[in-house]
């Protein structure tokens, strides 16, 4: 936290308090502690964008790595309702499963839904603009899958 407060701009972080959320603080079997932060934009998680610090037994920071999207500028007001997003996700997944001759997809349902900033350069390793999306967890008796639906 202190390191990122002093040097966050090197990683594209202007404000640790408003742009990062502590996700995990785990100690491994050799005494190192991994501290993982999720990038936020206006309080919304940036999917796949995180930064991890590794601290040794003596409390010394040994490394920092991760992926952050600097200088974000994204509309954070969804145009689609959650119901519309759910219908789109279920429809797309049913079409995908039926085209692959997968088992019956009739029992699919939305398990969870989160508003996220989606950036294809992190999530899919391809160029594209960051945008607001719904991350929708669809489950059935024989599968679970995350589906992203553009919220704009």
Short mmCIF file of C-alpha atoms in Angstrom, two decimals:
data_model
loop_
_atom_site.label_atom_id
_atom_site.label_comp_id
_atom_site.label_asym_id
_atom_site.label_seq_id
_atom_site.Cartn_x
_atom_site.Cartn_y
_atom_site.Cartn_z
CA UNK A 1 0.00 0.00 0.00
CA UNK A 2 2.76 2.41 0.96
CA UNK A 3 4.85 1.47 -2.10
CA UNK A 4 1.90 1.95 -4.46
CA UNK A 5 1.07 5.25 -2.78
CA UNK A 6 4.58 6.50 -3.54
CA UNK A 7 5.15 4.84 -6.92
CA UNK A 8 1.67 4.07 -8.27
CA UNK A 9 2.04 6.47 -11.19
CA UNK A 10 4.70 4.13 -12.62
CA UNK A 11 1.91 1.53 -12.98
CA UNK A 12 -0.79 3.97 -14.13
CA UNK A 13 -2.33 4.39 -10.67
CA UNK A 14 -3.09 7.97 -9.62
CA UNK A 15 -4.95 7.22 -6.39
CA UNK A 16 -4.54 3.94 -4.51
CA UNK A 17 -7.63 4.64 -2.37
CA UNK A 18 -10.01 5.19 -5.30
CA UNK A 19 -8.43 2.99 -8.01
CA UNK A 20 -7.47 -0.19 -6.12
CA UNK A 21 -9.35 -2.62 -3.92
CA UNK A 22 -7.54 -5.21 -1.78
CA UNK A 23 -8.64 -8.67 -2.92
CA UNK A 24 -6.26 -11.10 -1.21
CA UNK A 25 -3.46 -11.11 1.29
CA UNK A 26 -2.05 -14.67 1.35
CA UNK A 27 1.11 -16.15 2.80
CA UNK A 28 2.77 -19.05 0.96
CA UNK A 29 4.69 -22.01 2.41
CA UNK A 30 8.07 -20.23 2.29
CA UNK A 31 6.86 -17.15 4.15
CA UNK A 32 6.23 -14.75 1.27
CA UNK A 33 3.01 -12.75 1.34
CA UNK A 34 1.18 -11.99 -1.90
CA UNK A 35 -0.99 -8.90 -1.80
CA UNK A 36 -3.43 -8.66 -4.72
CA UNK A 37 -5.34 -5.52 -5.66
CA UNK A 38 -8.17 -5.19 -8.21
CA UNK A 39 -8.21 -2.05 -10.36
CA UNK A 40 -11.39 0.02 -10.04
CA UNK A 41 -12.76 2.79 -12.22
CA UNK A 42 -15.33 4.97 -10.47
CA UNK A 43 -15.93 2.06 -8.09
CA UNK A 44 -16.45 -0.51 -10.87
CA UNK A 45 -13.96 -3.41 -11.18
CA UNK A 46 -11.79 -3.48 -14.29
CA UNK A 47 -12.03 -7.13 -15.32
CA UNK A 48 -8.64 -8.85 -15.34
CA UNK A 49 -6.76 -5.73 -14.23
CA UNK A 50 -4.89 -6.33 -11.02
CA UNK A 51 -1.56 -5.71 -9.38
CA UNK A 52 0.28 -8.10 -7.05
CA UNK A 53 2.99 -7.27 -4.55
CA UNK A 54 5.27 -9.97 -3.08
CA UNK A 55 6.67 -9.34 0.41
CA UNK A 56 9.29 -11.54 2.07
CA UNK A 57 9.33 -12.80 5.70
CA UNK A 58 11.15 -9.65 6.78
CA UNK A 59 8.39 -7.44 5.38
CA UNK A 60 10.43 -6.23 2.41
CA UNK A 61 8.71 -5.75 -0.92
CA UNK A 62 10.48 -8.05 -3.41
CA UNK A 63 8.41 -7.62 -6.58
CA UNK A 64 5.32 -5.98 -8.04
CA UNK A 65 3.58 -7.18 -11.21
CA UNK A 66 0.23 -7.17 -12.90
CA UNK A 67 -1.80 -5.43 -15.56
CA UNK A 68 -3.46 -2.05 -15.14
CA UNK A 69 -5.32 0.07 -17.71
CA UNK A 70 -4.13 3.66 -17.21
CA UNK A 71 -6.12 6.79 -18.07
CA UNK A 72 -9.51 5.12 -18.38
CA UNK A 73 -12.42 7.18 -19.66
CA UNK A 74 -15.56 5.05 -19.79
CA UNK A 75 -19.25 5.80 -19.44
CA UNK A 76 -20.34 4.06 -16.22
CA UNK A 77 -24.11 4.29 -16.74
CA UNK A 78 -25.51 1.12 -18.32
CA UNK A 79 -27.99 1.47 -21.17
CA UNK A 80 -29.15 -2.16 -20.94
CA UNK A 81 -31.17 -3.29 -17.95
CA UNK A 82 -30.06 -6.35 -16.02
CA UNK A 83 -33.06 -8.25 -17.42
CA UNK A 84 -32.09 -7.36 -21.01
CA UNK A 85 -28.47 -8.35 -20.34
CA UNK A 86 -29.57 -11.68 -18.82
CA UNK A 87 -31.78 -12.44 -21.83
CA UNK A 88 -28.92 -11.67 -24.23
CA UNK A 89 -26.43 -13.82 -22.29
CA UNK A 90 -28.81 -16.79 -22.09
CA UNK A 91 -29.73 -16.46 -25.77
CA UNK A 92 -26.11 -16.28 -26.93
CA UNK A 93 -25.06 -19.23 -24.81
CA UNK A 94 -28.02 -21.37 -25.86
CA UNK A 95 -27.24 -20.63 -29.52
CA UNK A 96 -23.57 -21.50 -28.97
CA UNK A 97 -24.39 -24.75 -27.18
CA UNK A 98 -27.00 -25.84 -29.69
CA UNK A 99 -24.63 -25.22 -32.59
CA UNK A 100 -22.05 -27.47 -30.91
CA UNK A 101 -24.58 -30.30 -30.35
CA UNK A 102 -24.00 -29.94 -26.59
CA UNK A 103 -26.31 -31.49 -24.00
CA UNK A 104 -29.69 -29.87 -23.49
CA UNK A 105 -29.37 -26.27 -22.32
CA UNK A 106 -32.94 -25.86 -21.07
CA UNK A 107 -31.98 -25.64 -17.38
CA UNK A 108 -29.58 -22.70 -17.81
CA UNK A 109 -30.01 -19.75 -15.49
CA UNK A 110 -28.17 -16.62 -14.44
CA UNK A 111 -26.30 -17.30 -11.22
CA UNK A 112 -24.73 -13.86 -10.75
CA UNK A 113 -24.22 -10.58 -12.54
CA UNK A 114 -21.62 -7.84 -12.01
CA UNK A 115 -21.04 -4.57 -13.77
CA UNK A 116 -17.40 -4.38 -14.94
CA UNK A 117 -15.11 -2.38 -17.15
CA UNK A 118 -14.13 -4.78 -19.93
CA UNK A 119 -10.93 -4.18 -21.85
CA UNK A 120 -10.15 -6.64 -24.66
CA UNK A 121 -6.41 -5.98 -24.37
CA UNK A 122 -6.44 -7.65 -20.94
CA UNK A 123 -9.33 -10.08 -21.24
CA UNK A 124 -8.77 -11.36 -24.76
CA UNK A 125 -5.27 -10.07 -25.59
CA UNK A 126 -6.56 -8.13 -28.59
CA UNK A 127 -6.86 -4.39 -29.30
CA UNK A 128 -10.06 -2.56 -28.54
CA UNK A 129 -11.58 0.14 -26.39
CA UNK A 130 -12.48 -0.30 -22.74
CA UNK A 131 -16.21 -0.29 -22.17
CA UNK A 132 -18.89 -0.99 -19.59
CA UNK A 133 -20.17 -4.57 -19.59
CA UNK A 134 -22.10 -7.05 -17.52
CA UNK A 135 -20.16 -10.12 -16.41
CA UNK A 136 -22.88 -12.75 -16.18
CA UNK A 137 -22.33 -16.18 -14.63
CA UNK A 138 -24.62 -18.69 -16.36
CA UNK A 139 -24.99 -22.14 -14.84
CA UNK A 140 -26.85 -25.35 -15.59
CA UNK A 141 -26.74 -28.91 -14.30
CA UNK A 142 -23.69 -29.65 -16.46
CA UNK A 143 -21.79 -26.37 -16.92
CA UNK A 144 -20.88 -22.92 -15.62
CA UNK A 145 -19.69 -20.13 -17.88
CA UNK A 146 -19.04 -16.39 -17.70
CA UNK A 147 -20.63 -14.36 -20.48
CA UNK A 148 -19.86 -10.69 -21.11
CA UNK A 149 -22.60 -8.46 -22.49
CA UNK A 150 -21.94 -4.88 -23.57
CA UNK A 151 -23.90 -2.63 -21.18
CA UNK A 152 -23.80 0.43 -23.43
#
